[in-house]
Short mmCIF file of C-alpha atoms in Angstrom, two decimals:
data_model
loop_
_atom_site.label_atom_id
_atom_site.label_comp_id
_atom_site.label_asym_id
_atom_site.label_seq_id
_atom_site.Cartn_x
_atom_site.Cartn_y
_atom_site.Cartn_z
CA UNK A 7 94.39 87.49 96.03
CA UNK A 8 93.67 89.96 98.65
CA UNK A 9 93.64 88.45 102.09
CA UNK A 10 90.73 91.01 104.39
CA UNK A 11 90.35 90.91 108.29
CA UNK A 12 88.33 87.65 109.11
CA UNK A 13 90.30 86.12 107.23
CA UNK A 14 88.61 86.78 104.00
CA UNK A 15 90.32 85.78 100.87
CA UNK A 16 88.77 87.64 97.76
CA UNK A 17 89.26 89.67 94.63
CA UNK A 18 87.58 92.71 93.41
CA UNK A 19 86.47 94.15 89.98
CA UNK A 20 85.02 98.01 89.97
CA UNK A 21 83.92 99.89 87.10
CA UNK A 22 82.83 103.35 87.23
CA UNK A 23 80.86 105.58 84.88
CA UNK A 24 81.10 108.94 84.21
CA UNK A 25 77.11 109.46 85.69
CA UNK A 26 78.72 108.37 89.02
CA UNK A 27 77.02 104.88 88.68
CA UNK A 28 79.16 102.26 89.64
CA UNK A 29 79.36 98.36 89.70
CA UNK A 30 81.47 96.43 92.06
CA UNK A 31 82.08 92.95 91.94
CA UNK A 32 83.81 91.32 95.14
CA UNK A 33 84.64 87.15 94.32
CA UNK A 34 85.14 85.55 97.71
CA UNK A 35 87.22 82.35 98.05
CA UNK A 36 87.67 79.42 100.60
CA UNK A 37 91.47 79.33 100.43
CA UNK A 38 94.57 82.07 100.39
CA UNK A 39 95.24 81.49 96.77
CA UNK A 40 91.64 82.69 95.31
CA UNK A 41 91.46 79.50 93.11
CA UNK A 42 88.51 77.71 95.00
CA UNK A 43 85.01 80.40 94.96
CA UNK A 44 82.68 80.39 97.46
CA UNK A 45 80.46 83.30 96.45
CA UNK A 46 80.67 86.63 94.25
CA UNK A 47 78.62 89.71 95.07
CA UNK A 48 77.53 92.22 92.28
CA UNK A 49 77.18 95.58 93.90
CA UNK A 50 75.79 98.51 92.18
CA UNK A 51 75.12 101.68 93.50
CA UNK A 52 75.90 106.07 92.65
CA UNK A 53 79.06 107.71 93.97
CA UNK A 54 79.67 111.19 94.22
CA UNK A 55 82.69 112.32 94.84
CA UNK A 56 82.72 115.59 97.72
CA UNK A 57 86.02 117.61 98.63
CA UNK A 58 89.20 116.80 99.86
CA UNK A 59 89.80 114.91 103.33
CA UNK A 60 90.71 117.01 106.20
CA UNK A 61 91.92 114.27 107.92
CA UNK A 62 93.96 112.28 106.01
CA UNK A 63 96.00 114.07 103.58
CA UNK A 64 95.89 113.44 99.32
CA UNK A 65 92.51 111.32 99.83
CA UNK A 66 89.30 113.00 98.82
CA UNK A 67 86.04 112.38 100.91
CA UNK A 68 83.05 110.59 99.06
CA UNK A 69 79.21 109.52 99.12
CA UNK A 70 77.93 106.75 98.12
CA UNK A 71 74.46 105.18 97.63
CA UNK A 72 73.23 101.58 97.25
CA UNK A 73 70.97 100.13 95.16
CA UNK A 74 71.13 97.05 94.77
CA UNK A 75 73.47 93.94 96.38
CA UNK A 76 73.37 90.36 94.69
CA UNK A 77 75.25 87.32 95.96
CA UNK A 78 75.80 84.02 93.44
CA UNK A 79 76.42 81.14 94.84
CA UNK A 80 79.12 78.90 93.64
CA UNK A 81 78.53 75.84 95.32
CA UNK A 82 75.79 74.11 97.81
CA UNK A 83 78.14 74.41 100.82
CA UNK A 84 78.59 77.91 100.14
CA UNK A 85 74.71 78.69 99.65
CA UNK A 86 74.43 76.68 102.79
CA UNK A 87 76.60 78.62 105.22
CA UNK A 88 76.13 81.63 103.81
CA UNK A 89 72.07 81.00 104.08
CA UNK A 90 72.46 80.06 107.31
CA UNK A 91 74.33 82.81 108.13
CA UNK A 92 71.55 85.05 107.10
CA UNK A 93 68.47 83.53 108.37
CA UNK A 94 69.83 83.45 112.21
CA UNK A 95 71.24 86.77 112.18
CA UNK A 96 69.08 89.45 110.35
CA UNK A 97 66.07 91.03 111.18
CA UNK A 98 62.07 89.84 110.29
CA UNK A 99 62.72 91.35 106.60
CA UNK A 100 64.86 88.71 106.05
CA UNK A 101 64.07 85.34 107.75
CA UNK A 102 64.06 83.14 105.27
CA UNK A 103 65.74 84.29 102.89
CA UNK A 104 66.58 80.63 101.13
CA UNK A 105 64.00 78.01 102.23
CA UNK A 106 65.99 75.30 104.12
CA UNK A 107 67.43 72.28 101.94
CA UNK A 108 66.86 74.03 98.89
CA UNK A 109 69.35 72.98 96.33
CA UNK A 110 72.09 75.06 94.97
CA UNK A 111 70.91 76.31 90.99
CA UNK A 112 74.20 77.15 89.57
CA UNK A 113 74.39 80.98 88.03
CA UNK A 114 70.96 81.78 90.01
CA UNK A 115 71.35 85.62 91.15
CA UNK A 116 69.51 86.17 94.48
CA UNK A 117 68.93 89.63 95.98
CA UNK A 118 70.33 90.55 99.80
CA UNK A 119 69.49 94.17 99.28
CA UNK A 120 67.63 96.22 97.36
CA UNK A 121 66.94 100.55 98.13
CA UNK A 122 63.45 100.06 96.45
CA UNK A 123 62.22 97.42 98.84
CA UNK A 124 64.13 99.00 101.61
CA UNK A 125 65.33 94.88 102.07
CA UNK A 126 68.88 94.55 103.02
CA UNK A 127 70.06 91.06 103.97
CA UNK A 128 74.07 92.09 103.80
CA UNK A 129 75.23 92.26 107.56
CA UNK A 130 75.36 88.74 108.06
CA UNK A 131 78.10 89.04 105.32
CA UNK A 132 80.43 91.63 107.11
CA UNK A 133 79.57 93.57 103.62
CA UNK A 134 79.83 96.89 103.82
CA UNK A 135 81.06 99.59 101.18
CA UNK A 136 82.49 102.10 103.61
CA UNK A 137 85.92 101.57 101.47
CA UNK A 138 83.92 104.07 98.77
CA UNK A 139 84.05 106.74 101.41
CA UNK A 140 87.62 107.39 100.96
CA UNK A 141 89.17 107.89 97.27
CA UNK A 142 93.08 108.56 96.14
CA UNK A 143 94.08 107.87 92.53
CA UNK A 144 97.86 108.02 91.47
CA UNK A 145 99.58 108.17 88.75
CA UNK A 146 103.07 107.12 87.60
CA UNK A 147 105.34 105.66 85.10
CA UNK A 148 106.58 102.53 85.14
CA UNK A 149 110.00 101.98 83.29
CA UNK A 150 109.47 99.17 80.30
CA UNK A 151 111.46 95.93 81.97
CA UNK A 152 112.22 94.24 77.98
CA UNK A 153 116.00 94.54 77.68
CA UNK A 154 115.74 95.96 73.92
CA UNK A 155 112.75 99.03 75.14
CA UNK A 156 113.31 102.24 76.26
CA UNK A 157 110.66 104.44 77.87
CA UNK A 158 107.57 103.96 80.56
CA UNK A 159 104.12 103.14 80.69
CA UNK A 160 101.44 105.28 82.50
CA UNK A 161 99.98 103.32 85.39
CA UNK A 162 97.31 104.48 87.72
CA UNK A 163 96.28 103.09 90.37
CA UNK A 164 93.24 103.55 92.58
CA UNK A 165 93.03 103.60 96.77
CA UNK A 166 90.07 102.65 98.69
CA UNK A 167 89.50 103.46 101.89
CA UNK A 168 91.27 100.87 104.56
CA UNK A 169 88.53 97.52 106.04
CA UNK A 170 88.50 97.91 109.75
CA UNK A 171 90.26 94.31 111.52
CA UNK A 172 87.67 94.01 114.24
CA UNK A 173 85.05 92.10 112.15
CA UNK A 174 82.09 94.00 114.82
CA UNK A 175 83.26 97.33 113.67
CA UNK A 176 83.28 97.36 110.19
CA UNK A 177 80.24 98.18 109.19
CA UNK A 178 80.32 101.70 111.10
CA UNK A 179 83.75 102.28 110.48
CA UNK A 180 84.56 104.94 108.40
CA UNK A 181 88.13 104.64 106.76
CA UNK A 182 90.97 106.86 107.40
CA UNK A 183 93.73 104.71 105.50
CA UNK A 184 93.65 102.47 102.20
CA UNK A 185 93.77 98.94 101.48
CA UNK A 186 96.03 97.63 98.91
CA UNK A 187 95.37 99.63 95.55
CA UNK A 188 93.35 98.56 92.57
CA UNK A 189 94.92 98.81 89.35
CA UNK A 190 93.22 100.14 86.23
CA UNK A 191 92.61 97.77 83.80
CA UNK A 192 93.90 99.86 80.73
CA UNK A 193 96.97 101.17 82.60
CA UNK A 194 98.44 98.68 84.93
CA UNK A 195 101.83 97.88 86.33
CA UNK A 196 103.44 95.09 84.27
CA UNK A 197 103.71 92.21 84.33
CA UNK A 198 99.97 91.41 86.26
CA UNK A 199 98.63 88.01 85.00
CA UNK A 200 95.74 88.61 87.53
CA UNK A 201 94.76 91.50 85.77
CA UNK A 202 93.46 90.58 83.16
CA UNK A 203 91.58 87.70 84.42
CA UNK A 204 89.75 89.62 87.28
CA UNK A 205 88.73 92.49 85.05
CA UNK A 206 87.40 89.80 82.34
CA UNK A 207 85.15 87.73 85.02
CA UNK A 208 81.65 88.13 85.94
CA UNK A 209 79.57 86.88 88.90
CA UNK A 210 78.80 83.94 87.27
CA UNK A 211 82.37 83.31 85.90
CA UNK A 212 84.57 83.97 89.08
CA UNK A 213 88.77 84.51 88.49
CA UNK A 214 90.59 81.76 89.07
CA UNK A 215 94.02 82.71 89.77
CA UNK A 216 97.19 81.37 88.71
CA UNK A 217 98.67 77.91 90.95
CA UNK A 218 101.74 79.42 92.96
CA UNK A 219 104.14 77.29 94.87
CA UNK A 220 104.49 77.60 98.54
CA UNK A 221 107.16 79.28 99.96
CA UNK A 222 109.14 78.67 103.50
CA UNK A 223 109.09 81.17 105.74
CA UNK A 224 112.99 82.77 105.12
CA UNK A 225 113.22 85.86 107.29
CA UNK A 226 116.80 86.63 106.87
CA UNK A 227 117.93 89.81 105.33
CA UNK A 228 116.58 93.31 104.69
CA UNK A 229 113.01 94.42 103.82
CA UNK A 230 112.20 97.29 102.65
CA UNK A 231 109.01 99.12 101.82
CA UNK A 232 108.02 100.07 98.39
CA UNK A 233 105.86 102.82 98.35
CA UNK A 234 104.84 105.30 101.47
CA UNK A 235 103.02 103.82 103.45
CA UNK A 236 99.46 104.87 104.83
CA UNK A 237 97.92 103.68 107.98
CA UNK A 238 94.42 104.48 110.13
CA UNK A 239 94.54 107.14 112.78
CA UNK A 240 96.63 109.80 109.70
CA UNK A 241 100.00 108.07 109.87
CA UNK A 242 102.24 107.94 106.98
CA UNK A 243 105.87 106.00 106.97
CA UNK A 244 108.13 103.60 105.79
CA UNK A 245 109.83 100.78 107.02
CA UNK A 246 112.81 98.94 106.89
CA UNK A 247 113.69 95.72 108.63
CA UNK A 248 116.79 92.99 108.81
CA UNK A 249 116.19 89.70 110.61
CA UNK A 250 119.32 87.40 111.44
CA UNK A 251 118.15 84.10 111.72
CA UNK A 252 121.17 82.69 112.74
CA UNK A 253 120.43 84.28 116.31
CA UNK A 254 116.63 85.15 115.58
CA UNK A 255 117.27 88.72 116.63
CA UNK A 256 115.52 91.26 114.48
CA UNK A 257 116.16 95.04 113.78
CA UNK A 258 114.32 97.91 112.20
CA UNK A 259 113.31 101.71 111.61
CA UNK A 260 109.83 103.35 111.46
CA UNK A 261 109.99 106.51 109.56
CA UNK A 262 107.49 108.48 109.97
CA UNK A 263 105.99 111.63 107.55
CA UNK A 264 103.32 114.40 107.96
CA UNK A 265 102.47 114.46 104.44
CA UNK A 266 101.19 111.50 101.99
CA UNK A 267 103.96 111.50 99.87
CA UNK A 268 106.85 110.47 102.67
CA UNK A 269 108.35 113.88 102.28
CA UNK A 270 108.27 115.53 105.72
CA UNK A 271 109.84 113.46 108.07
CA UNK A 272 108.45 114.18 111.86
CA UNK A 273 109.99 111.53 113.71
CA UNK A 274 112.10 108.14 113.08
CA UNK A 275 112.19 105.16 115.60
CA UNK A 276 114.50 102.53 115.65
CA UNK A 277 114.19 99.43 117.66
CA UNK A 278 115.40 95.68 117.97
CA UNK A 279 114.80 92.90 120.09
CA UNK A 280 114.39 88.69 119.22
CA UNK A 281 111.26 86.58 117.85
CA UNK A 282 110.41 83.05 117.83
CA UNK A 283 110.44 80.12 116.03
CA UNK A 284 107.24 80.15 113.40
CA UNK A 285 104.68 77.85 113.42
CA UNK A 286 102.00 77.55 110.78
CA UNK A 287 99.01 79.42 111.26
CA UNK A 288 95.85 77.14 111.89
CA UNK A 289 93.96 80.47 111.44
CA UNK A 290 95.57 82.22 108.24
CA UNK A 291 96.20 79.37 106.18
CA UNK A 292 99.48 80.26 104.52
CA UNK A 293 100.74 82.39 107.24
CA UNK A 294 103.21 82.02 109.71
CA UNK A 295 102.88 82.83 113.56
CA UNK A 296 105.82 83.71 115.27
CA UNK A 297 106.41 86.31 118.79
CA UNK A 298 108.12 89.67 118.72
CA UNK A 299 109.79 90.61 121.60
CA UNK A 300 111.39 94.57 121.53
CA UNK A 301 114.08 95.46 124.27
CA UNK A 302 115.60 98.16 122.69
CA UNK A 303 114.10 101.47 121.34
CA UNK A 304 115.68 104.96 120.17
CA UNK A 305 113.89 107.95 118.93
CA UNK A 306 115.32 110.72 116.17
CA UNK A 307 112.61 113.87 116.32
CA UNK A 308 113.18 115.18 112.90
CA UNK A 309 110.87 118.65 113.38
CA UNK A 310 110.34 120.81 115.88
CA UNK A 311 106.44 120.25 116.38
CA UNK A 312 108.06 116.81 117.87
CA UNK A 313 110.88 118.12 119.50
CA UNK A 314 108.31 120.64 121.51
CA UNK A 315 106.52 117.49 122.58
CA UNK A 316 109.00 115.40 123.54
CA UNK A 317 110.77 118.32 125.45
CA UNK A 318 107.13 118.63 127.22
CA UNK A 319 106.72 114.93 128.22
CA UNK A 320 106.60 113.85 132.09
CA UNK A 321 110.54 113.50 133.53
CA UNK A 322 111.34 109.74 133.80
CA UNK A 323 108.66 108.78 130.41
CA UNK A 324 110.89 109.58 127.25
CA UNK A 325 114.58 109.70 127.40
CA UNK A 326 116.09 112.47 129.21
CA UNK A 327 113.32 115.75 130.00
CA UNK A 328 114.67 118.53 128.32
CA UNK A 329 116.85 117.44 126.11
CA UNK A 330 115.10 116.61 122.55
CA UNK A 331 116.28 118.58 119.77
CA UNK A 332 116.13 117.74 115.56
CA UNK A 333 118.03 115.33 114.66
CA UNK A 334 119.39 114.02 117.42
CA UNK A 335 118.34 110.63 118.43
CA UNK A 336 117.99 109.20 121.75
CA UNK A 337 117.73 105.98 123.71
CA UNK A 338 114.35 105.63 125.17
CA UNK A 339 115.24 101.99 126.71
CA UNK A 340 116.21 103.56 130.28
CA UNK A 341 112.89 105.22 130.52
CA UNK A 342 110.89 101.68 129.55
CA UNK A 343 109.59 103.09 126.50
CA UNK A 344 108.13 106.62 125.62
CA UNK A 345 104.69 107.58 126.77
CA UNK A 346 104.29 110.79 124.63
CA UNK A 347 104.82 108.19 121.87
CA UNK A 348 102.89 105.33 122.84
CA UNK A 349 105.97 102.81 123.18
CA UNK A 350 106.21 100.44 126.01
CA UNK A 351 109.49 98.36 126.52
CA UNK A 352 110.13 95.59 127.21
CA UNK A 353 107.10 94.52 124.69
CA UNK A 354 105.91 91.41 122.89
CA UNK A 355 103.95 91.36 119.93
CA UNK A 356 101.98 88.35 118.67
CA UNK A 357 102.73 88.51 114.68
CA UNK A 358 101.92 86.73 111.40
CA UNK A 359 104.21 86.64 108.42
CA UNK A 360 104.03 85.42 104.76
CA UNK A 361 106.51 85.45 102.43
CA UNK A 362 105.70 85.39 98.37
CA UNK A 363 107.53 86.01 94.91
CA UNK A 364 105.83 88.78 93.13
CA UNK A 365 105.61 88.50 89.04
CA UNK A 366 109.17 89.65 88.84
CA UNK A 367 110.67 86.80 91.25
CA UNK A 368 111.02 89.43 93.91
CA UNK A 369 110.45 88.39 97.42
CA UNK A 370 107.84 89.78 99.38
CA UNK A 371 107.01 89.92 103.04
CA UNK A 372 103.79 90.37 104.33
CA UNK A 373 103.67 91.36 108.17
CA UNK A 374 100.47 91.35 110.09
CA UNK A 375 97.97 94.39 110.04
CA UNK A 376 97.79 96.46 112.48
CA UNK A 377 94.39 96.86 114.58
CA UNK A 378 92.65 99.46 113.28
CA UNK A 379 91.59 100.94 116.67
CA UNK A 380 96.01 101.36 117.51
CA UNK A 381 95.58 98.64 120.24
CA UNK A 382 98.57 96.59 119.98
CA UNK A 383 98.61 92.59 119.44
CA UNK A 384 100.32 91.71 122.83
CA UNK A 385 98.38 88.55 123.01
CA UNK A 386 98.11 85.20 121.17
CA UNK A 387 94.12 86.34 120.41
CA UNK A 388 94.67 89.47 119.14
CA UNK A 389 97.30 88.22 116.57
CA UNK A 390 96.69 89.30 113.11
CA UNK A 391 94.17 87.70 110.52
CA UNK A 392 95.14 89.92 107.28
CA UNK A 393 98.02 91.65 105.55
CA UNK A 394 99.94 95.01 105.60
CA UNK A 395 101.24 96.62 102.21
CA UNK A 396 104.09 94.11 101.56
CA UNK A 397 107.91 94.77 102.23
CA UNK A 398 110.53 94.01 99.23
CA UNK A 399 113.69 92.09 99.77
CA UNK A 400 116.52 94.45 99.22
CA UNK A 401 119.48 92.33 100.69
CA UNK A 402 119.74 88.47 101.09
CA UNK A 403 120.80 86.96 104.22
CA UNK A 404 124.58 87.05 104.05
CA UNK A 405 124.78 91.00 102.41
CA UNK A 406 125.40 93.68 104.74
CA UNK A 407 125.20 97.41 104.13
CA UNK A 408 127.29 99.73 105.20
CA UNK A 409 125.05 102.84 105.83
CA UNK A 410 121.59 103.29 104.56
CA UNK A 411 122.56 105.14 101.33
CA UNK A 412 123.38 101.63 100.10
CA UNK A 413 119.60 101.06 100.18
CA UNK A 414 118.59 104.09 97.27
CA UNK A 415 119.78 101.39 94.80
CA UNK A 416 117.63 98.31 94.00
CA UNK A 417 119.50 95.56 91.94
CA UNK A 418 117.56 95.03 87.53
CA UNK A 419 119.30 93.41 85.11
CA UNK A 420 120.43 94.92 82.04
CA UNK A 421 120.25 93.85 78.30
CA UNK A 422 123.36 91.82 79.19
CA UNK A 423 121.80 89.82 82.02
CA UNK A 424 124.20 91.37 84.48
CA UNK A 425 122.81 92.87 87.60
CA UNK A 426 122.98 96.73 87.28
CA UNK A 427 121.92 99.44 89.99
CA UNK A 428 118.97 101.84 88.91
CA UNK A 429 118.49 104.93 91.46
CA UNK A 430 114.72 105.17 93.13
CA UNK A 431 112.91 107.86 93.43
CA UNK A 432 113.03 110.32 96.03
CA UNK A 433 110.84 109.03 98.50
CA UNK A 434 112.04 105.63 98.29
CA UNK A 435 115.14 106.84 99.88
CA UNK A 436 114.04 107.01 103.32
CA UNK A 437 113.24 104.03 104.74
CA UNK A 438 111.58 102.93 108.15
CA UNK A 439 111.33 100.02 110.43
CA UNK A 440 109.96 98.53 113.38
CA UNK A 441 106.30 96.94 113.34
CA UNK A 442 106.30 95.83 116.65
CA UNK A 443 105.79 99.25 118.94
CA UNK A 444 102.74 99.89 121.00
CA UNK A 445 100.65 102.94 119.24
CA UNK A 446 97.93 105.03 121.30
#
């Protein structure tokens, strides 16, 4: 259940042909757990893929064309708000596009655009396909997790281009990160009950996900993340937190990469500071607001592109002038921050966490996304309404490393039950924290 800017809580279904038509189907939801629809939209439309992206790395650049949008109703409150919605905010072409107190016809397709007719009823929605724009597909093997198998299993794996979190923007914005990747149907990473079910549904017959129990909010430990990381505005990283919540005091390292695969490090910060106590969200249901504060920063430049900058920052805004060089980190705390960077200390960040067991009974944390346009949350109204990628728990509460090559080894039982250590691969190694810096 993918959780969008808004919020928006839906799934999605895409199939593509090899004439470059495609159909999308998007299954929106009232709640966080996608098991209550409100509306599905079929989308169908021609996609023709161009060359590759000159401004974000490994993504290739895209066209697409519309022809024809469809929205199904699943109950009368939905057709209500949603008709509503329409009516008061689109132009003459569509005024009236459901008759007021007509009555909700269950499986009833009605049109909010259409290329022939030149009709298109969709802004009201916040629907736009923009995501189509921007294209990666990856490809990997996953290792076969039944104690008595040997081998892997293709997967692939399909990125879209990132939703923008200022709900005014999105339909103009055009993407220069990812959302959370699709999975193919045929090759997926196992095991993915919601797989199956999403790819099987229709408009008409909308996925109902699996009931999970609610987890508390448990923020002690480390959290790491699983895959490099790819954000708006051409940044790629890693991160890599512990939280004591004995003292509420928090910890972490960004690492951050020139190329899509997290294999040219540029720079690394670390920082740490304390949070809050988290309260419920009244916004996100299932989400947890809490504060960030960060006192403490240090910067490692880790090529010389950076170094040169930092060496050519004002005196008095990054550390000592002068005195960068590879490898070396240094305190940035004296100097309130770093300007060159964008980091401001001291700094609060207004946050929202959720924590979830994936299908393997790993724990998850999902941290709040950051604003598309690199403002920075610093106020209770800018806080968060959707997800980043999520972070994996790779040390309980009471484990302690002693250096971070304790982190290239993730704990998987083997045919014995016993917990045995299984190297990652090489850009898993180098992890990153800190989510709560101030980026210009």
């Amino acid at each position: 259940c993918e959780v969008r800017p808004g919020p928006e809580f839906l799934t999605r279904s895409y199939l593509f042909y090899a004439n470059r038509l495609f159909k999308a189907l998007q299954f929106y939801y009232w709640d966080p757990s996608c098991r209550d629809p409100s509306y599905s939209l079929v989308i169908k439309g021609k996609l023709r893929l161009r060359q590759a992206s000159w401004i974000t790395r490994g993504a290739t650049e895209a066209d697409y064309h519309l022809h024809k949008v469809g929205i199904v109703f699943h109950s009368q409150k939905a057709m209500r708000e949603v008709a509503s919605r329409i009516n008061q905010t689109s132009g003459e072409g569509c005024r009236g596009f459901l008759p007021p107190g007509r009555s909700w016809a269950p499986g009833a397709l009605h049109e909010v655009l259409s290329a022939k007719t030149e009709r298109d009823c969709t802004a009201a929605l916040g629907f736009a396909m923009h995501e189509l724009s921007l294209v990666r597909v990856e490809r990997h093997f996953q290792p076969l997790l039944q104690p008595q198998q040997s081998g892997s299993r293709l997967v692939e794996e399909l990125y879209l281009g990132d939703i923008h979190t200022d709900w005014g923007e999105r339909l103009h914005y055009r993407p220069t990160g990812y959302q959370r990747p699709l999975q193919s149907a045929l090759h997926h990473v196992h095991p993915c009950p919601a797989c199956g079910m999403i790819s099987r549904a229709d408009e008409h017959h909308p996925p109902i996900l699996p009931a999970r129990a609610a987890l508390p909010m448990q923020l002690g430990g480390s959290w790491v993340s699983a895959h490099c990381e790819v954000r708006p505005a051409v940044l790629f990283l890693t991160r890599y937190f512990t939280f004591h919540g004995h003292n509420h005091t928090w910890e972490g390292r960004y690492y951050h990469y020139s190329d899509p695969l997290c294999r040219q490090p540029t720079f690394t910060i670390y920082a740490s500071g304390h949070y809050s106590q988290g309260v419920p969200s009244s916004k996100v249901r299932g989400g947890t607001e809490l504060a960030f504060k960060v006192t403490q920063a240090r910067v490692t430049p880790m090529d010389q592109v950076t170094v040169v900058m930092l060496n050519s920052s004002e005196a008095g805004s990054c550390g000592l002038a002068g005195s960068w060089s590879a490898g070396v980190e240094q305190d940035i705390t004296p100097t309130n921050g770093c300007l060159a960077l964008g980091i401001k200390l001291p700094h609060t960040e207004y946050e929202l966490f959720k924590t979830e067991q994936d299908t393997q009974e790993r724990s998850l944390l999902y941290i709040g996304e950051r604003p598309t346009d690199g403002s920075s949350p610093d106020s209770p109204d800018k806080r968060p309404t959707s997800y980043q990628a999520p972070l994996i728990q790779c040390a309980a509460a009471s484990e302690e490393f002693s250096n971070y090559l304790s982190l290239k080894y993730v704990g998987r039982k083997d045919a014995n039950g016993i917990e045995a250590l299984k190297p990652l691969p090489v850009a898993f190694l180098l992890f990153i924290a800190l989510l709560f810096l101030r980026w210009d």
